[in-house]
XYZ file of C-alpha atoms in Angstrom:
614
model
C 42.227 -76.869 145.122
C 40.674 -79.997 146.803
C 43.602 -80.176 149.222
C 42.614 -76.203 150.305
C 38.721 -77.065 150.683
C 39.411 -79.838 153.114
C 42.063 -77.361 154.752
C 39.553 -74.910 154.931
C 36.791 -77.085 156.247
C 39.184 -78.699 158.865
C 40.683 -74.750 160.092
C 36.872 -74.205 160.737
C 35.744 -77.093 162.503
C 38.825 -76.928 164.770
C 37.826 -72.865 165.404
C 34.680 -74.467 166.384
C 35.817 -77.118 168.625
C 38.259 -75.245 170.474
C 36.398 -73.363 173.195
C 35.224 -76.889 174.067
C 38.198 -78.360 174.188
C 39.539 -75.135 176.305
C 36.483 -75.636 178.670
C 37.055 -79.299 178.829
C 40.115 -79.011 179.652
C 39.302 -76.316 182.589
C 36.825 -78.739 183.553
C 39.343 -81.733 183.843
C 42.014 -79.009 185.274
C 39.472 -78.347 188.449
C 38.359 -81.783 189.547
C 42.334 -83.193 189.486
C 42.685 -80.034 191.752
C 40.060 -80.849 193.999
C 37.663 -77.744 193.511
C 34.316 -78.313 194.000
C 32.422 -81.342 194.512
C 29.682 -83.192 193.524
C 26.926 -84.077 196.557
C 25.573 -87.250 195.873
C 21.832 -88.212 197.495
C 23.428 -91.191 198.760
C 26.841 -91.828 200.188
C 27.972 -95.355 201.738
C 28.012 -95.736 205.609
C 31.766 -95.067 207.096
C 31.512 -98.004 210.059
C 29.301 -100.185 207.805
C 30.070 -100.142 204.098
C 27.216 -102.289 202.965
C 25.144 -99.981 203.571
C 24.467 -96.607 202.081
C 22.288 -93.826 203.649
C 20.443 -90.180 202.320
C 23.617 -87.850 202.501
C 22.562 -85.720 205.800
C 23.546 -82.331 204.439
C 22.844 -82.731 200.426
C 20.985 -79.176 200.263
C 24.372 -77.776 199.958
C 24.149 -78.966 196.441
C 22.144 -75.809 195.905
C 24.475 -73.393 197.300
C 28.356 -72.524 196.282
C 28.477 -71.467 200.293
C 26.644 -73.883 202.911
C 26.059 -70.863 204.831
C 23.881 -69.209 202.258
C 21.409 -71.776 202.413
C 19.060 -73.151 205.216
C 19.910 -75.098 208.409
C 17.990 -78.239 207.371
C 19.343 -82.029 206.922
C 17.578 -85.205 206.250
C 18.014 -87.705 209.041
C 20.213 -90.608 209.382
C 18.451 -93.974 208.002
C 20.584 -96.496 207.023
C 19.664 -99.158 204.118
C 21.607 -102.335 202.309
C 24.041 -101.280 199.743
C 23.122 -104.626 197.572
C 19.192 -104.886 197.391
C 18.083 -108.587 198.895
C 15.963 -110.788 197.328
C 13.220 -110.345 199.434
C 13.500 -106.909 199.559
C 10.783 -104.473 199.912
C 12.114 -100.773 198.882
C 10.037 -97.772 198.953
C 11.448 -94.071 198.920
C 9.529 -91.491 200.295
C 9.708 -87.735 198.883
C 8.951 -84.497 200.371
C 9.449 -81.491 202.587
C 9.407 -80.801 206.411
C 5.871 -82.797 206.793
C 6.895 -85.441 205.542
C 10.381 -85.649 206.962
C 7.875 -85.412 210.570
C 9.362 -81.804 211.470
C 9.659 -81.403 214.684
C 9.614 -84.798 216.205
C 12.078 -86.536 213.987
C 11.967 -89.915 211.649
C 9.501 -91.977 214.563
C 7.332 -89.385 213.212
C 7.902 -89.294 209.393
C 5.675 -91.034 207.024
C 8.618 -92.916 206.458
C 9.497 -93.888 209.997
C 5.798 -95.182 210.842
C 5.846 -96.670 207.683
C 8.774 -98.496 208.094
C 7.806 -100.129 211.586
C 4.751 -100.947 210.303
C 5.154 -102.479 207.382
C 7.866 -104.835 208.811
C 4.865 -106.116 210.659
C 2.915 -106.332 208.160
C 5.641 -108.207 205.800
C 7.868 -110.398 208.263
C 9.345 -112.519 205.619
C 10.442 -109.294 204.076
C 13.208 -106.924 204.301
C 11.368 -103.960 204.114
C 12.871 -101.045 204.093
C 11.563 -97.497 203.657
C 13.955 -94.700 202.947
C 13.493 -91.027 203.832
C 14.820 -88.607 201.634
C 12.078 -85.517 202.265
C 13.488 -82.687 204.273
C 12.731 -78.818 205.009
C 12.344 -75.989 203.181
C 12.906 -78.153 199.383
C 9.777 -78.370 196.749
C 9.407 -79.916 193.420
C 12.693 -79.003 192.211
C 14.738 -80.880 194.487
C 11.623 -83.988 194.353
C 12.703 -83.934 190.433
C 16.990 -83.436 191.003
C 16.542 -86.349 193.539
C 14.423 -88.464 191.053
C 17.273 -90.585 189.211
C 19.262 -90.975 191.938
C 16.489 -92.859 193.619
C 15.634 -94.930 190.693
C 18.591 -96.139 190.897
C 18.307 -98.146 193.988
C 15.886 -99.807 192.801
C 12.558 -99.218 194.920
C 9.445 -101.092 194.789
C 7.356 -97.606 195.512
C 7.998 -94.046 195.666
C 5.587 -92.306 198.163
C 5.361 -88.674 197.968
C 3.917 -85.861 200.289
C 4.861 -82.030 198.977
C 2.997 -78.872 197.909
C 3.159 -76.603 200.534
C 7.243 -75.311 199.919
C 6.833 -73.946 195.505
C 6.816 -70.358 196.983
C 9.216 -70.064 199.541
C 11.131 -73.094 199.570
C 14.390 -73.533 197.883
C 14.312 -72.164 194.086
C 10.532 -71.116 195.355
C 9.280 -68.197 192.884
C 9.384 -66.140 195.854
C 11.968 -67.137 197.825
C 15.239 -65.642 199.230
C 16.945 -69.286 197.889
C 16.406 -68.580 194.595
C 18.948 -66.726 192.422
C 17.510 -67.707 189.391
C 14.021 -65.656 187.872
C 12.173 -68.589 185.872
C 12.005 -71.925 186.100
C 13.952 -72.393 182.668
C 16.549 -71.319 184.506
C 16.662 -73.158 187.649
C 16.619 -76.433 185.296
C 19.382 -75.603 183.595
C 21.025 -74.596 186.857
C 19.930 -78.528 188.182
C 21.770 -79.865 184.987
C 24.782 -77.586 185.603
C 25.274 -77.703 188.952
C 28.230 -80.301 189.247
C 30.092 -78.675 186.676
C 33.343 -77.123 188.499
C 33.192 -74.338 186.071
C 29.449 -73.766 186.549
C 31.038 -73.613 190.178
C 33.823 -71.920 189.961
C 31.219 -69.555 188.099
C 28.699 -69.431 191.185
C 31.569 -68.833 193.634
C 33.037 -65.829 191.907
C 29.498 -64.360 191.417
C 28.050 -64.773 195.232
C 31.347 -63.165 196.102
C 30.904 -59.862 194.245
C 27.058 -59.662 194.107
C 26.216 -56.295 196.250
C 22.276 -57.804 196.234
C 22.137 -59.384 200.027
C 18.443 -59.995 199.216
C 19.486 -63.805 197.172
C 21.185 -64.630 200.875
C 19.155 -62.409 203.375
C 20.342 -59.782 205.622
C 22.561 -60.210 208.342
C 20.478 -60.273 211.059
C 17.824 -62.503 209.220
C 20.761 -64.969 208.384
C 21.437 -65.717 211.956
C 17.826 -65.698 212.952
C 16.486 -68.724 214.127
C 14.600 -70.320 212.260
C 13.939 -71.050 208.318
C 10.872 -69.279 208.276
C 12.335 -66.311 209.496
C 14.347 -65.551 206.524
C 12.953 -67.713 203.764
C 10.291 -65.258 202.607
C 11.334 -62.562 200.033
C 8.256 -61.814 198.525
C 5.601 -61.221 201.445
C 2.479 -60.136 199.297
C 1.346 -62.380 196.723
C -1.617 -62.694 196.138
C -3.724 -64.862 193.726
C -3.672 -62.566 191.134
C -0.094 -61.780 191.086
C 2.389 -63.092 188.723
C 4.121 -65.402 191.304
C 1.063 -67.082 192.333
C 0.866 -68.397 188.938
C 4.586 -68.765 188.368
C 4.232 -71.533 191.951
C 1.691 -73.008 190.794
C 2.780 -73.615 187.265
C 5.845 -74.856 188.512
C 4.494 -77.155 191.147
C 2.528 -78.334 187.954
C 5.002 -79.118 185.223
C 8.168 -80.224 187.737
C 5.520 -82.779 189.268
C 4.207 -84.121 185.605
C 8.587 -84.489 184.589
C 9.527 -86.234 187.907
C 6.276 -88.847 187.380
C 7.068 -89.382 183.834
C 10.485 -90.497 185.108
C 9.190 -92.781 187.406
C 6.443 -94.148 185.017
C 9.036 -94.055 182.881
C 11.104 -96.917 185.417
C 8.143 -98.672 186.075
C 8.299 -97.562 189.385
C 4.559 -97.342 191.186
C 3.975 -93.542 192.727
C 2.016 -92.999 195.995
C 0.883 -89.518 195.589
C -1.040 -87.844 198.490
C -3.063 -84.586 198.906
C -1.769 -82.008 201.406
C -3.133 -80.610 204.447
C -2.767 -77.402 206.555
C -4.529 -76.044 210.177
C -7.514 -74.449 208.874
C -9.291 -73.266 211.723
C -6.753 -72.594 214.547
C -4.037 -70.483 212.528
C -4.543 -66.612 211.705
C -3.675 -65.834 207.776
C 0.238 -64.390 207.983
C -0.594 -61.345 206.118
C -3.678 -59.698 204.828
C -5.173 -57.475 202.663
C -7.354 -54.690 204.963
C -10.565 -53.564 205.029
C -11.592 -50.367 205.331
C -11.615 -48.732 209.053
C -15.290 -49.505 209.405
C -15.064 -52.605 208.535
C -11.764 -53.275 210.512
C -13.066 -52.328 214.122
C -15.772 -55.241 213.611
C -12.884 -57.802 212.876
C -11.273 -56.572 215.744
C -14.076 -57.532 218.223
C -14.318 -61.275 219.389
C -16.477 -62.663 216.855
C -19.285 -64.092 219.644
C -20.012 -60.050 220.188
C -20.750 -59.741 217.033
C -24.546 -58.443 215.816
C -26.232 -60.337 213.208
C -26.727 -56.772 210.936
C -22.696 -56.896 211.332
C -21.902 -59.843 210.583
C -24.249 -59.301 207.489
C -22.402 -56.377 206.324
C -18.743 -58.233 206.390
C -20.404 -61.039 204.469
C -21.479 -58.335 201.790
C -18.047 -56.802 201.367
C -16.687 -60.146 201.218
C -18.565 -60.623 198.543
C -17.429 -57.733 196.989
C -13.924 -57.436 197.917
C -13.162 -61.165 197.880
C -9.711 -60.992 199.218
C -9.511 -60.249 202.846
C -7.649 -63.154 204.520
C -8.232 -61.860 208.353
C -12.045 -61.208 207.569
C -12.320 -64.841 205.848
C -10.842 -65.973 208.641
C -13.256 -63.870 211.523
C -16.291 -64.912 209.861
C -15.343 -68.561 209.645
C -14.783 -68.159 213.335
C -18.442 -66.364 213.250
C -19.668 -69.310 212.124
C -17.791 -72.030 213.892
C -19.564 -70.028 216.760
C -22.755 -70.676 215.622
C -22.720 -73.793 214.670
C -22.630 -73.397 210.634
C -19.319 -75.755 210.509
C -20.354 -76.351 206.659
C -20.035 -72.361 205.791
C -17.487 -72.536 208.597
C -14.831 -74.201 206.562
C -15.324 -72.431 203.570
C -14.690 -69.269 204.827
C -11.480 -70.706 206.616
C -10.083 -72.131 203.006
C -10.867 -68.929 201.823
C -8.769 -67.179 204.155
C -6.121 -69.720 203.602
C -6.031 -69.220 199.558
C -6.203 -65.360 200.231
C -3.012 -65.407 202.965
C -0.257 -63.303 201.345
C 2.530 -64.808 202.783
C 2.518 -68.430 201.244
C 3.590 -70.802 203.886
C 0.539 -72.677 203.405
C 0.058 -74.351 200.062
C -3.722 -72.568 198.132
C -6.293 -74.943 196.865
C -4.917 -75.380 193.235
C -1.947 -77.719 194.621
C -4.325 -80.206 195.610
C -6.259 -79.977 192.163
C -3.558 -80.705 190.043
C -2.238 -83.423 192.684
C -5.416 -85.225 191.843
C -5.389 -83.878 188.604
C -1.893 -85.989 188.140
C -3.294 -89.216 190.243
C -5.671 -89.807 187.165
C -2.367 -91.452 185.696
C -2.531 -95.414 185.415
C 1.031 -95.185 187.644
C -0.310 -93.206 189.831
C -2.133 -93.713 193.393
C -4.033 -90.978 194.664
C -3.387 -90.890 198.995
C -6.106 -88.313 200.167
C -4.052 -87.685 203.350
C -6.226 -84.416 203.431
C -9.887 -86.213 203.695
C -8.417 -88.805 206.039
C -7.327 -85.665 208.610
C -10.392 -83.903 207.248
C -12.607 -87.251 208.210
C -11.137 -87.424 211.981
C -11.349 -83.796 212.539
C -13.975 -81.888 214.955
C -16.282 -80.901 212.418
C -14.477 -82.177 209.559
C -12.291 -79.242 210.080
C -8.744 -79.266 210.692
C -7.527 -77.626 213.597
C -4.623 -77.600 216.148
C -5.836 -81.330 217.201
C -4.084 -81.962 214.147
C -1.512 -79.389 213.209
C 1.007 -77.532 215.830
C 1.326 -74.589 213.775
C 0.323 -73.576 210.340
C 0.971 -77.173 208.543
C 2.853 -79.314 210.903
C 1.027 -82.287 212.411
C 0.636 -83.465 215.711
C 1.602 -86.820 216.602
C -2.129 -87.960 215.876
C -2.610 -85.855 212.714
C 1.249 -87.697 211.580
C -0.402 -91.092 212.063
C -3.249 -90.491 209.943
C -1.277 -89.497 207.083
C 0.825 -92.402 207.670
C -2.013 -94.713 208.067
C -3.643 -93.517 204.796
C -0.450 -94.418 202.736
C -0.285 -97.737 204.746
C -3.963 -98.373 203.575
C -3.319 -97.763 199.291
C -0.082 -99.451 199.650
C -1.512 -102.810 201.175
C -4.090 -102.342 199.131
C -2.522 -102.247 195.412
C -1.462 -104.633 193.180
C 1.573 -103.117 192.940
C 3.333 -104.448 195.842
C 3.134 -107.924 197.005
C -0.310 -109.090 199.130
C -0.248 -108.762 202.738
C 0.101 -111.804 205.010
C -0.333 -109.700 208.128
C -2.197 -106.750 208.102
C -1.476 -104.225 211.286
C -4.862 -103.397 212.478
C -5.323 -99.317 213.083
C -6.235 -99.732 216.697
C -2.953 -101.681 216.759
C -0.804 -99.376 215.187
C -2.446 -96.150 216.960
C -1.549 -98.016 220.612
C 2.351 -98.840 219.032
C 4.032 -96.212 217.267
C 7.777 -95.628 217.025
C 8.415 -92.636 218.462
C 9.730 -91.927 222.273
C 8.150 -89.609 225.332
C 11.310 -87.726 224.817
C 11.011 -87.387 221.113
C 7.812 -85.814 221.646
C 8.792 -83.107 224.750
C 12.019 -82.001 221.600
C 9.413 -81.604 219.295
C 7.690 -79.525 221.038
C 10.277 -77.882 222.875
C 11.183 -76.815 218.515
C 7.692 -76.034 217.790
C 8.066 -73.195 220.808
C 10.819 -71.769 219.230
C 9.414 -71.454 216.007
C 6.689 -69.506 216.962
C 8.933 -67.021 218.741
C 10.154 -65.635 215.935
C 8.846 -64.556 212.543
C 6.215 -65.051 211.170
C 4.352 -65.926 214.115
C 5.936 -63.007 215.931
C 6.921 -59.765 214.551
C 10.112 -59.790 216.306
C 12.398 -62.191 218.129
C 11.302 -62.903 221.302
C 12.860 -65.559 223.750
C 10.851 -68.708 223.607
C 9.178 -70.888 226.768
C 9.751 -74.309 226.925
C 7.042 -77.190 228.047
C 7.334 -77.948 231.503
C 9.223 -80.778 232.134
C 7.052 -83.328 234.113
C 8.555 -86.848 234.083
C 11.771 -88.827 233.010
C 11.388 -88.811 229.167
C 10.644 -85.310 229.164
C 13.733 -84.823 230.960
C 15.810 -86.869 228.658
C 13.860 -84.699 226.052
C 14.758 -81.614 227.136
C 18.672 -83.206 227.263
C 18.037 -83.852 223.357
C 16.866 -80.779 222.876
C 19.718 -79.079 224.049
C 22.085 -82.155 222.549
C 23.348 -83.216 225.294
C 22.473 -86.764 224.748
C 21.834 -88.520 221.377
C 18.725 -90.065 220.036
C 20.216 -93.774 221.237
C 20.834 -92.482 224.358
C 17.144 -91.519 224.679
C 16.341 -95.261 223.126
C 18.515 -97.113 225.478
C 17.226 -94.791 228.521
C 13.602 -95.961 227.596
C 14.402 -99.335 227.197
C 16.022 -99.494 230.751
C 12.774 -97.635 232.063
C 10.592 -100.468 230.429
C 12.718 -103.244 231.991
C 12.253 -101.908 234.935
C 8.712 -101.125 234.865
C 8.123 -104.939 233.355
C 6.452 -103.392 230.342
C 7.419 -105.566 227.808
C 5.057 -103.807 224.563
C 7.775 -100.934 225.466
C 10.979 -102.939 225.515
C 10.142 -104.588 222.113
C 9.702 -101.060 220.541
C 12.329 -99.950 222.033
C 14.986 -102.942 221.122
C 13.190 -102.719 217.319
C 13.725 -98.844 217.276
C 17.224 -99.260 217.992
C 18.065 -101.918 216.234
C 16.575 -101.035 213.314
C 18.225 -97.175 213.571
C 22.001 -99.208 214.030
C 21.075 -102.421 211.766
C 24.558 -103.408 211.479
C 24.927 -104.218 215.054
C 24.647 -107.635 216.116
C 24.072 -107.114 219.111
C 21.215 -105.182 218.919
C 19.586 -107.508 216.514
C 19.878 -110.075 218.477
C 18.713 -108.022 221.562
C 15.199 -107.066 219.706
C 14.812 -110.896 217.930
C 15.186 -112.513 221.842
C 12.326 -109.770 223.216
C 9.858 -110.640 220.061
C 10.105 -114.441 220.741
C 9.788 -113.754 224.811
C 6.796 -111.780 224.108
C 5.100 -114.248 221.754
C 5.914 -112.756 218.307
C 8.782 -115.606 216.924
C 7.588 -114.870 213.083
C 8.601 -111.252 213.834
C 12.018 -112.414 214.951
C 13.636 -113.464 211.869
C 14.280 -110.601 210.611
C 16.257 -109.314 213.439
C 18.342 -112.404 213.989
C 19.082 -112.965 210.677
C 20.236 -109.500 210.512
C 22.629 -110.206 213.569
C 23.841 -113.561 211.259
C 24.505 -110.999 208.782
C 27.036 -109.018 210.563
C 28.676 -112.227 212.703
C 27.963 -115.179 210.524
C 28.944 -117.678 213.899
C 26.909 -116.061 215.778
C 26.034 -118.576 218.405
C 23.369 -117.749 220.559
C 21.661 -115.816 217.263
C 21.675 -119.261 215.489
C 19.973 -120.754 218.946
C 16.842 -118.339 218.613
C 16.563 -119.045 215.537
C 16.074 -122.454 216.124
C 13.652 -121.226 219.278
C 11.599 -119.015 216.679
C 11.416 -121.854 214.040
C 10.017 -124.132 216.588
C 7.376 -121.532 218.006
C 5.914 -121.620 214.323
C 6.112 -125.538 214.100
C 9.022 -125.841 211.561
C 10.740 -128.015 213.305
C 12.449 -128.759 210.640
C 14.302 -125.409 210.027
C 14.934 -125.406 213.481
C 16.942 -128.938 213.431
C 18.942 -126.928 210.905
C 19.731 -124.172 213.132
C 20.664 -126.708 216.043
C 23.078 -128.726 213.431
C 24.654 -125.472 212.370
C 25.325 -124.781 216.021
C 26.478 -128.097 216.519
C 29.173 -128.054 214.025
C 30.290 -124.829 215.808
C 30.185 -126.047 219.168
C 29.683 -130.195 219.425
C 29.132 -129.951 222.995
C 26.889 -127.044 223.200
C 24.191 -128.093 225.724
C 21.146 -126.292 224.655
C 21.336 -128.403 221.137
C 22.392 -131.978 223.550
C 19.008 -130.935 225.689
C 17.141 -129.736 222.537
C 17.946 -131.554 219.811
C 16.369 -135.541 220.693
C 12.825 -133.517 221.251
C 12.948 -131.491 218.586
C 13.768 -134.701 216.032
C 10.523 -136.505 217.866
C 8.449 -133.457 217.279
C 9.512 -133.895 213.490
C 8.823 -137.043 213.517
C 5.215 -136.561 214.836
C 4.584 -133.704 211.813
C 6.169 -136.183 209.240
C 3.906 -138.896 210.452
């Protein structure tokens, strides 16, 4: 009777096992036939295999067919596989702001971050990884998260808010198949599953609903913005305004909790869009009446009609395009303070939700109150350097992209908290503003692309209600011209690099050829060549502590490196240790006994360390 219990017991919990063991094995049976794949954040460099870089084209995680999902890639930046000693890591999260859409990583928080605080830590290898990119929000922040952590970083700095309706998974989005954000979890836990796969394959193959994908002619459109927005009316009191924002909410409070949770310091900054300069997308109407006075310029306006929009303002309280007339109204006469109110207005009442409403930044300083947790206020910084304290197209190209300027104040108000907190190590040379303003990494050329993109974008939806052929900048000089050649990709971002280093040589500006030799050495770090290239200009030009870095990154990659080893010696002795610099010498020595710059050097150099000892 026993005997039949355990029987019993062991027919049932087989039963019960088996469609596991079935899907296991289906599981097992798809990855030893190759299906599928599994896109890692981070995949190790081809020509240099010590060093791994953000996988250029990991949004296709999201989608079973690349060509269902956007046009967007993070851009190449390259850093050690193995984590130095000295290292100084920091990972910066986000969307198309903060990947510095449209001028490229010179731009990118993490670009000027990067070149600045090498500066500002010479005896460090700093290194600060972009993995932010268009058109992703707090989902992909959170699927990125342990991925990150695993590469150890010193910092995560993060910049998102404005993509949690129409970005990918957005609640109203065409890239999102899934209705709640239970389900778009799950579908983050799933997704490298071959059967989950296999699953999503067979299903965007059969589905008759073109909507999850877009239309045809919205597919090949050209831009993201054309075809990214499903759901073109929501408005604050709709159930997908509160679906965005509860989602920007909660996916935010798991993704710090995982960092708090790794000990790993966050650098969390407010958002900012063009306030007074961009036109709401879409708009609720006023009544005919009503209508004909917004359609008048606002300086023509009568003071009894300009009353009687304020009063159905007040009653109606959700008219983007009059918001947005009456702030002009006011800009006009000199009322900036009511001025800006009525332009955030008209930004929290826009339909179409390109631009992130107020609540974002609440709960983003809602979340800084967190002892982990450093609050960035990139939005008072712009807000602070703004004509009238309100952000306009000084500072933003479009709807939320920065200019050049309006990029270096965000980046300069993350370089401010992050010198300034315990939670990285103190500063031993702090880059001035004035400094870093008159230096920043980014070409002519990279500038005349960026804007040459930004003209594009605006010819098409939703700046325009159709297509229409855009007009590029003039071109006016030599970088725009190579500009307008990497626009069209005809030449490659180290051609443009090399061309303006050649240009600087020539012109004997040496504050250009350093940049330049940094840029591009620090773009191709396992070159030795180039290393050594930008570690000679920083000694020539009077900056020898700045130099290490460089030539002991061209050591790196040829360990008898000759002429590396001499500048090394050159730097040591510009900052009087003389004797590191006998080392250097010696070392060369062994390698070449008759070299003549250590016969001529050495006997001075050994008297000069003499004198010190002494």
């Amino acid at each position: 009777m026993q005997a039949s219990k355990s029987k019993l017991w062991a027919f049932r919990i087989i039963t019960l096992l088996l469609p596991f063991l079935i899907l296991g094995a289906l599981e097992l049976t798809l990855r030893i036939v190759g299906f599928g794949q599994s896109t890692p954040l981070f995949i190790q460099n081809p020509q240099a295999p010590e060093y791994l870089l953000p996988k250029p084209d990991v949004v296709n995680r999201y989608f079973s067919k690349p060509e269902n999902g956007p046009n967007v890639t993070i851009e190449t930046n390259f850093f050690l596989k193995q984590k130095p000693e000295n290292g100084l890591r920091i990972f910066v999260q986000g969307g198309s702001t903060a990947a510095g859409f449209p001028y490229g990583f010179g731009a990118s928080i993490a670009g000027m971050l990067d070149y600045r605080l090498k500066q500002t830590y010479p005896n460090k290898e700093v290194e600060v990884i972009n993995t932010a990119l268009s058109a992703v929000n707090s989902y992909t922040l959170l699927d990125f998260a342990d991925e990150i952590i695993a590469q150890a970083p010193d910092a995560i700095v993060i910049y998102a808010g404005h993509n949690e309706f129409l970005g990918i998974m957005g609640v109203g989005s065409t890239y999102s198949t899934y209705n709640s954000r239970s389900a778009n979890l799950l579908f983050l836990k799933l997704k490298n599953l071959r059967l989950f796969q296999l699953m999503q394959l067979a299903y965007d193959s059969i589905k008759l609903d073109t909507q999850a994908i877009g239309a045809t002619e919205e597919r090949q459109s050209r831009t993201v913005m054309a075809k990214v927005a499903k759901h073109k009316n929501i408005d604050i009191n709709h159930p997908l305004f509160t679906a965005g924002i509860d989602q920007f909410k909660q996916n935010m409070t798991l993704l710090l909790a995982k960092y708090k949770k790794a000990g790993i310091p966050v650098f969390l900054s407010t958002i900012a869009s063009n306030l007074s300069d961009q036109p709401p997308f879409e708009s609720d109407l006023l009544s005919k009446e009503y209508h004909t006075i917004l359609q008048r310029p606002v300086e023509s306006w009568s003071t009894i009609e300009q009353a009687i929009l304020e009063r159905q303002i007040e009653v109606q309280k959700s008219s983007a395009n009059a918001y947005f007339k009456l702030g002009k109204r006011y800009q006009y006469l000199g009322d900036h303070a009511k001025a800006k109110v009525a332009f955030e207005n008209a930004r929290q009442h826009d339909l179409l939700r390109f631009r992130a409403p107020m609540e974002i930044n609440q709960i983003i300083r809602q979340l800084a109150l967190d002892t982990n947790v450093t609050l960035v206020d990139a939005e008072a910084q712009l807000s602070a350097v703004a004509k009238n304290g309100i952000i306009g197209q000084a500072l933003m190209l479009e709807h939320l992209h920065p200019t050049i300027k309006g990029y270096f104040e965000i980046s300069d108000a993350f370089y401010n908290q992050l010198i300034a907190s315990e939670s990285l190590p103190k500063a031993p040379n702090k880059v001035a503003r004035f400094n870093a303003i008159q230096d920043l990494p980014i070409f002519d050329a990279e500038v005349y692309k960026g804007h040459a993109i930004i003209a594009g974008l605006k010819a098409d939806y939703p700046f325009s209600a159709e297509p229409q052929i855009s007009v590029l900048p003039p071109v006016r000089n030599e970088q725009e011209r190579l500009g307008l050649k990497l626009h069209q990709q005809k030449i490659s971002w180290l051609d443009v690099a090399q061309s303006s280093l050649k240009q600087a040589e020539k012109k004997g500006d040496s504050k250009s050829m350093v940049k330049a030799a940094k840029l591009i050495s620090d773009a191709i770090p396992n070159n030795p060549e180039f290393a050594y290239q930008a570690g000679s200009m920083l000694i020539y030009t009077k900056q020898a502590e700045q130099s290490f870095r460089y030539l002991k990154r061209a050591l790196r990659h040829k360990p008898n490196y000759i002429n590396a080893q001499l500048a090394l010696a050159h730097a040591s002795a510009e900052i009087n240790d003389y004797k590191q610099a006998e080392q250097w010498l010696l070392s060369v020595q062994k390698l070449e006994p008759n070299n003549s710059v250590v016969k001529q050097n050495l006997p001075e150099l050994r008297k000069a360390l003499r004198n010190q000892q002494n």
